[in-house]
Coordinates of C-alpha atoms in Angstrom, one line a residue:
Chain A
X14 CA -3.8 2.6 5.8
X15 CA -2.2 1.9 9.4
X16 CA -5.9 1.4 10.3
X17 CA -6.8 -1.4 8.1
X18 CA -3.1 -2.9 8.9
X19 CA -3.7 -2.6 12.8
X20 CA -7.3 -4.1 12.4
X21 CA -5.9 -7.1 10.5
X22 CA -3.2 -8.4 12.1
X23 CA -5.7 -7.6 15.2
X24 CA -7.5 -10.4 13.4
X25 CA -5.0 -12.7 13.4
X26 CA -3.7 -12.6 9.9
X27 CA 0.1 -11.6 9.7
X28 CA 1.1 -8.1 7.9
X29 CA 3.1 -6.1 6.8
X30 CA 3.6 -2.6 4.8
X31 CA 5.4 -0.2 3.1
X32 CA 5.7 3.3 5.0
X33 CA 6.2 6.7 2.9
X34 CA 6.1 8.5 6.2
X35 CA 8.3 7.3 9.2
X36 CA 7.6 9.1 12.1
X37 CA 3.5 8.5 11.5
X38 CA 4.1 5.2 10.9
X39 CA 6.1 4.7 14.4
X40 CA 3.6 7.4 16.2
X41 CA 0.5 5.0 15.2
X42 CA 2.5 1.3 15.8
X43 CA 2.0 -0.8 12.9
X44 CA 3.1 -4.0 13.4
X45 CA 5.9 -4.8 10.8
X46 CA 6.5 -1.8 7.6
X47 CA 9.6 -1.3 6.0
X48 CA 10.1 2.6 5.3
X49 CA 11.2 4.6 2.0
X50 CA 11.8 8.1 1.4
X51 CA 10.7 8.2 -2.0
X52 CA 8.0 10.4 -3.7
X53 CA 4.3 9.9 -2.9
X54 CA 2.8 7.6 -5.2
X55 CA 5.9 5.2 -5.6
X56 CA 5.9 3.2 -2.9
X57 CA 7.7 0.3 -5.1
X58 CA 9.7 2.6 -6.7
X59 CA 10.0 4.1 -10.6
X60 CA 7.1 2.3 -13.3
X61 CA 8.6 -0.2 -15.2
X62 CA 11.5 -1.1 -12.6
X63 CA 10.7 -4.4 -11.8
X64 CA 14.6 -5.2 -10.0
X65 CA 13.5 -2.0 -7.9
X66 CA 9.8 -3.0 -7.1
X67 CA 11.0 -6.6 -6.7
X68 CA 13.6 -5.3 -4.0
X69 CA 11.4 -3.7 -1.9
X70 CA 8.9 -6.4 -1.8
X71 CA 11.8 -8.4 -1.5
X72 CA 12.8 -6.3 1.8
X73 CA 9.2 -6.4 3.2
X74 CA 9.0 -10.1 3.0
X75 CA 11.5 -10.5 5.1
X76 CA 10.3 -8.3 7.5
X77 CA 7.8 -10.8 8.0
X78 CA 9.5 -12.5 10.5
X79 CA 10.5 -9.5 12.7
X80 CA 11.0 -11.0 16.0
X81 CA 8.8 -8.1 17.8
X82 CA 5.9 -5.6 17.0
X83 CA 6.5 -2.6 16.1
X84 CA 8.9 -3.5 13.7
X85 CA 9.7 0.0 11.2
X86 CA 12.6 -1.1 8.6
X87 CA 14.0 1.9 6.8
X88 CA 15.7 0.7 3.4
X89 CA 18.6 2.4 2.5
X90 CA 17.7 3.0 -1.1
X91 CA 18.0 6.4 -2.7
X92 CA 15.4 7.7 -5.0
X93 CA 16.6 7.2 -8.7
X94 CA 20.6 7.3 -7.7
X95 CA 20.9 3.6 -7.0
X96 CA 21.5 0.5 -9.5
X97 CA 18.8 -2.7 -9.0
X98 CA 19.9 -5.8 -10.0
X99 CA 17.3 -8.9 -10.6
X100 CA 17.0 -10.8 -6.9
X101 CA 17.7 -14.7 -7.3
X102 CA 17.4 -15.5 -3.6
X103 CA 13.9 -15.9 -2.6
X104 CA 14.2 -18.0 0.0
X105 CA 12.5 -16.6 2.7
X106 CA 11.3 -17.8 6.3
X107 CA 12.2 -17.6 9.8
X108 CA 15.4 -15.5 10.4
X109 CA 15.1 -13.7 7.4
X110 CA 13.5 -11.0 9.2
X111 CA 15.9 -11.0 12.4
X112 CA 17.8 -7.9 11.4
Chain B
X6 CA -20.9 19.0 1.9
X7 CA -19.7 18.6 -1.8
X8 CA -16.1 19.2 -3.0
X9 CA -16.5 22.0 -5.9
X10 CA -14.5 22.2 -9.3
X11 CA -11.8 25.6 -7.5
X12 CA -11.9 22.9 -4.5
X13 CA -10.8 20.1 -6.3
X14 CA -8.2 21.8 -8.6
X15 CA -6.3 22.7 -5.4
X16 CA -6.4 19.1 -3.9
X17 CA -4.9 17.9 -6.8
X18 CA -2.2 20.9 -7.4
X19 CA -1.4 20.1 -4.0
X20 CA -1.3 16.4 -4.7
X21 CA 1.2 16.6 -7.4
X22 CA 3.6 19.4 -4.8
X23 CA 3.0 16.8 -2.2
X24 CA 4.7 14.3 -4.7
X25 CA 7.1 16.0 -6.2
X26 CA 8.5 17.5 -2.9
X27 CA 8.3 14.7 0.0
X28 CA 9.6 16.9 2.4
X29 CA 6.2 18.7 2.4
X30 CA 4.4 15.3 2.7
X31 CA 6.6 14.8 5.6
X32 CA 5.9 18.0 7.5
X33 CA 2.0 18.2 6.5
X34 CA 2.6 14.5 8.8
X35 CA 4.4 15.7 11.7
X36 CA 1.2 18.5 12.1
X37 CA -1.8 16.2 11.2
X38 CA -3.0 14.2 14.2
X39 CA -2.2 10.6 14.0
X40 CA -3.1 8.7 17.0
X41 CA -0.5 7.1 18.9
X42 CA -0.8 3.8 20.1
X43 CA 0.2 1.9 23.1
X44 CA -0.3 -1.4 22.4
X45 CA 0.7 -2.8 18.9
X46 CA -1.7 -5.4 17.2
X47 CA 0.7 -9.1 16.9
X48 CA 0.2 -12.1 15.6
X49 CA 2.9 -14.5 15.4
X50 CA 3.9 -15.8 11.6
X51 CA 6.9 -18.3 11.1
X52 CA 5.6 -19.9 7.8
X53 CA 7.8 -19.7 5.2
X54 CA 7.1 -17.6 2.0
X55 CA 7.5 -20.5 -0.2
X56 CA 4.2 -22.2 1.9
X57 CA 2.0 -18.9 2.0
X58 CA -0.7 -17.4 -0.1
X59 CA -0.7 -13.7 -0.4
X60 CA -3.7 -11.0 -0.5
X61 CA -2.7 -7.6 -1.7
X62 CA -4.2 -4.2 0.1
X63 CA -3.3 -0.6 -1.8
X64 CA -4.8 2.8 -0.6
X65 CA -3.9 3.9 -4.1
X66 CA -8.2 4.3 -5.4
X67 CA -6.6 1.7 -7.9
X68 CA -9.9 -0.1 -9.1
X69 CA -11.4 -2.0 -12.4
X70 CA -12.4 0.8 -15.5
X71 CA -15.8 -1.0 -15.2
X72 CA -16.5 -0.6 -11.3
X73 CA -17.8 3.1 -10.1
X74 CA -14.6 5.2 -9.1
X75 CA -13.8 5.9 -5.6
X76 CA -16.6 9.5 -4.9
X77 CA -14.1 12.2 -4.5
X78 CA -16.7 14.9 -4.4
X79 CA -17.1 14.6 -0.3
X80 CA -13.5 16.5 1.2
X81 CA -13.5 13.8 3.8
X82 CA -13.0 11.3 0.9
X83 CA -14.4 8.1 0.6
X84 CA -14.6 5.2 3.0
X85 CA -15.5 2.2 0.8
X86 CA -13.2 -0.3 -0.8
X87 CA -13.0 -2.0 -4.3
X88 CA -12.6 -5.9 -4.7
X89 CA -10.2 -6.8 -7.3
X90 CA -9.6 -10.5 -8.5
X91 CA -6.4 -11.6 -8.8
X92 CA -6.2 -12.3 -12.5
X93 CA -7.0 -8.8 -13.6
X94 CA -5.2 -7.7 -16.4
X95 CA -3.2 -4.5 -15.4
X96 CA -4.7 -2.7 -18.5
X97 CA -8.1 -3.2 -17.0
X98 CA -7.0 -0.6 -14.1
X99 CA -7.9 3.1 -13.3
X100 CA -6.7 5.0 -11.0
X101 CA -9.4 7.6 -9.0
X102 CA -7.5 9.2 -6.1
X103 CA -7.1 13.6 -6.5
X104 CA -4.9 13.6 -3.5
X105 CA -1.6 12.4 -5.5
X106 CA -0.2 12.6 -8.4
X107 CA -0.6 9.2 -9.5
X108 CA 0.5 9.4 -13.5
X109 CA 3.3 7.4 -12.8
X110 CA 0.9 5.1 -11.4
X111 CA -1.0 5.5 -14.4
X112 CA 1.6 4.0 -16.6
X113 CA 2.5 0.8 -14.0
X114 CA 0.3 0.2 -11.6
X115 CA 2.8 -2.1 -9.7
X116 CA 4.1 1.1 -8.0
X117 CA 1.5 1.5 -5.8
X118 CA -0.4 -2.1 -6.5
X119 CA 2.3 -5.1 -7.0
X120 CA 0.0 -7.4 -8.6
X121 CA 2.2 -8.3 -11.5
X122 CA 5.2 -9.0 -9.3
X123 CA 3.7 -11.2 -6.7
X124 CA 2.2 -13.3 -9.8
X125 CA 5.7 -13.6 -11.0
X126 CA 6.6 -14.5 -6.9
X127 CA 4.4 -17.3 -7.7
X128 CA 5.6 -18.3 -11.3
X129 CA 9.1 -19.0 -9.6
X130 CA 7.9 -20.7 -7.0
X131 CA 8.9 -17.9 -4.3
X132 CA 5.0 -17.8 -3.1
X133 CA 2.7 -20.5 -3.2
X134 CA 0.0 -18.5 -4.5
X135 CA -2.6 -15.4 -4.1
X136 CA -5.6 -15.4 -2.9
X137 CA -8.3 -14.9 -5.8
X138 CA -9.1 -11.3 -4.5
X139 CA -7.6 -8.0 -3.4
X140 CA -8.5 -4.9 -2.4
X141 CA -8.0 -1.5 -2.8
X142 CA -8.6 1.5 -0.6
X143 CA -8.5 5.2 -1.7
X144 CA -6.3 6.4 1.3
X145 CA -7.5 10.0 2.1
X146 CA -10.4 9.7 4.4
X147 CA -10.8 11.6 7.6
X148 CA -13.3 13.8 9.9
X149 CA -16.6 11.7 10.4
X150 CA -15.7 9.2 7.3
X151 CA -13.1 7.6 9.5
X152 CA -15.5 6.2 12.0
X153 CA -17.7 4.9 8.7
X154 CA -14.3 3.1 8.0
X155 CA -13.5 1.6 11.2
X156 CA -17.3 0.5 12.1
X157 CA -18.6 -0.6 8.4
X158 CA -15.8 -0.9 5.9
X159 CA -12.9 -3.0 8.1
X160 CA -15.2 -5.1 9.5
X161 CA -16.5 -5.7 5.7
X162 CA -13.0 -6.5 5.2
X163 CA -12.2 -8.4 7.9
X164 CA -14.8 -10.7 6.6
X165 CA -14.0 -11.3 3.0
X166 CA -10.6 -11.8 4.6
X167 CA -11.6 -14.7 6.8
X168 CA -13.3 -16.3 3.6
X169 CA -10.1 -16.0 1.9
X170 CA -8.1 -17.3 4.3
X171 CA -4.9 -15.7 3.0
X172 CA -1.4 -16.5 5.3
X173 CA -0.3 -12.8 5.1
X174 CA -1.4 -9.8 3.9
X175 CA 0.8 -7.1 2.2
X176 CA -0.3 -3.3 2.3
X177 CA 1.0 -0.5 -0.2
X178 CA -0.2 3.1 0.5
X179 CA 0.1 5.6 -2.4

């Protein structure tokens, strides 16, 4: 996938990803991912969890507007141990990303 | 050089230990050759989410029950992609990919494909819209197939992606 992300944003489209696997992620320098250490095959999280899925989408967005390349965000979520709770703030632009 | 049936019962018994311990996922990854690269692709984005339209990449071999599955008789996998319009319903969906275990998948194809959330994004005003396609990938491809991807099915991509015109694009891997 870190192929088809590089040759994108080489395209001049912004991008951004979810990463199941840190260190190949930072090894092959994808421009903005946000990492989880979840199970293969749940990059969003559990089925039917839409707080979950919504939080990590919620987390890549923002990682939009990472100030430089490279940017590799690992979320601090825990497989299945952690409570989601519906997001409200969607407000997302410049800055959101600066952490 | 075809995959056979002993062949294939082994990817997948291996995709389903590869899911249900990551730690093996992680140190299959430290040994498999991943290039390293200097120089990081960039292009500067300040729009706000609220003003974008979205198109929606998964390498999850998540494609329509009426389109041909991804071939995954060849061990190097397959290098093509699927076009999938945004208003799909998410019961018209298969999964074809022997290299996890996607039954979880199966059951909610936002885990690996969030096209249900980002329509709700949209709904509450959070996005401004998707783009009428997306596309999906089946993710395992190596040896001489990754060249085929690089030299004929990006640059297919890139294409349908400049026709679109989308103002970011969002990438989930299985």
């Amino acid at each position: 996938m870190g192929l088809i992300q590089r040759a994108i944003e080489a395209s001049g489209i912004a991008t951004v990803s979810v990463s199941m696997l840190r260190e190949a992620t930072a090894k092959l320098g994808l421009p903005r991912s946000v990492f989880v250490r979840w199970p293969f095959g749940h990059a969003l999280g559990e089925p039917f969890n839409r707080a979950q899925q919504l939080t990590v989408i919620r987390n890549a967005l923002a990682a939009l507007y990472a100030p430089a390349p490279g940017a590799l965000v690992t979320l601090p979520y825990r497989w299945r141990r952690e409570r989601y709770t519906e997001l409200k703030d969607w407000v997302l632009g410049p800055g959101s990303g600066a952490g | 050089m075809r995959r056979g049936r002993a062949r294939i019962a082994v990817d997948r018994a291996l995709g389903r230990a590869f899911t249900r311990l990551p730690l093996l996922g992680r140190l299959w990854a430290r040994t498999a050759s991943v290039r390293t690269s200097a120089r990081i692709p960039w292009t500067p984005f300040a729009t706000p989410v609220a003003a974008c339209r979205a198109a929606l990449i998964t390498t999850g071999g998540v494609h329509l029950r009426r389109d041909a599955p991804f071939d995954m008789r060849d061990p190097h996998g397959d290098p093509t992609f699927r076009e999938i319009p945004a208003a799909t319903a998410v019961t018209d969906f298969r999964i074809t990919h022997d290299y996890y275990d996607h039954r979880d998948a199966d059951r909610d194809v936002n885990i690996v494909f969030p096209l249900e959330r980002f329509r709700e994004l949209v709904e509450r005003q959070a996005l401004a819209g998707l783009t009428a396609r997306h596309w999906s990938f089946m993710g395992h491809i190596d040896g001489p197939l990754v060249r085929t991807l690089e030299t004929v099915t990006i640059p297919a991509l890139l294409a349908r992606l400049d026709d679109d015109r989308p103002d970011f694009v969002f990438l989930v891997p299985a």
